[in-house]
């Protein structure tokens, strides 16, 4: 259970209560609104496509993805927030940063997707100069140390066995919270107490790869690997969700497909 958010003292409206009921009726993913209609629509359709795949392949039956105004809305209901990063992203208010920090420390996962692999920007996590769109969003947020997904990380085996994590693009690094190196009891170590990385950063445009029309046809090409790459993008999404929902359970358990095979299912 998440603790009350920074907005716990704010009086709830009927609309707030309706959203809370909808978000908690089933496992529900949120997508952060950017103000760009095409980007926001792609987030919605992409998460809907991922939800269809999860329902078909796993025991997770997600509800309809919901839009999130990151400044005003409660975010504690969502185990995963998908956050596309626009070039014109602006710094966030301190109260919003505090809400995001509380969300991550209480077990939520935010997927920041810069969607800019191959754009010629620096390949490092934050770039140079201190003024990338992602840096402007994160501002003074108390972030854990990040690293590229290491070999053997839970994300590589939370449902599928994966070595890469493509989206619409293939080649961008997937960054996750680094394993704690501090002595036991250090503040940073508590961030991953349940084994879930609180923050994921990619540049591969995941939602565009997951976006399907009502007939299940893809809306965007996956480059350069075509439909095989799209399948791997869906597997990436499945692993991210299963990691968010199960924590470090899969780090020391039999891999799910192998277990199902043993049971004869």
GROMACS .gro file of C-alpha atoms in nm, residues 26 28 42-43 56 58 69 87 92-93 113 119 122 128 130 140 146 151 164 176 195 200 205 238:
model
   24
   26UNK     CA    1  -0.784  -0.331  -1.215
   28UNK     CA    2  -0.399   0.036  -1.443
   42UNK     CA    3   0.042   0.744  -2.902
   43UNK     CA    4   0.095   0.688  -2.529
   56UNK     CA    5  -0.335  -1.263  -2.384
   58UNK     CA    6   0.003  -1.343  -1.874
   69UNK     CA    7  -0.160   1.554  -1.533
   87UNK     CA    8   1.207   1.864  -2.658
   92UNK     CA    9   0.860   2.103  -1.264
   93UNK     CA   10   0.743   2.277  -0.946
  113UNK     CA   11   1.111   0.773  -2.285
  119UNK     CA   12   1.875   1.187  -3.340
  122UNK     CA   13   2.478   1.242  -2.695
  128UNK     CA   14   2.631   1.727  -2.185
  130UNK     CA   15   2.314   2.019  -1.814
  140UNK     CA   16   1.651   1.866  -0.832
  146UNK     CA   17   2.151   0.475  -1.280
  151UNK     CA   18   2.363  -0.891  -1.738
  164UNK     CA   19   1.796  -0.606  -2.562
  176UNK     CA   20   1.775   0.136  -1.457
  195UNK     CA   21   1.387  -0.514  -0.591
  200UNK     CA   22   1.366   0.346  -1.624
  205UNK     CA   23   1.009   0.505  -2.824
  238UNK     CA   24   0.576  -0.738  -2.058
   0.00000   0.00000   0.00000
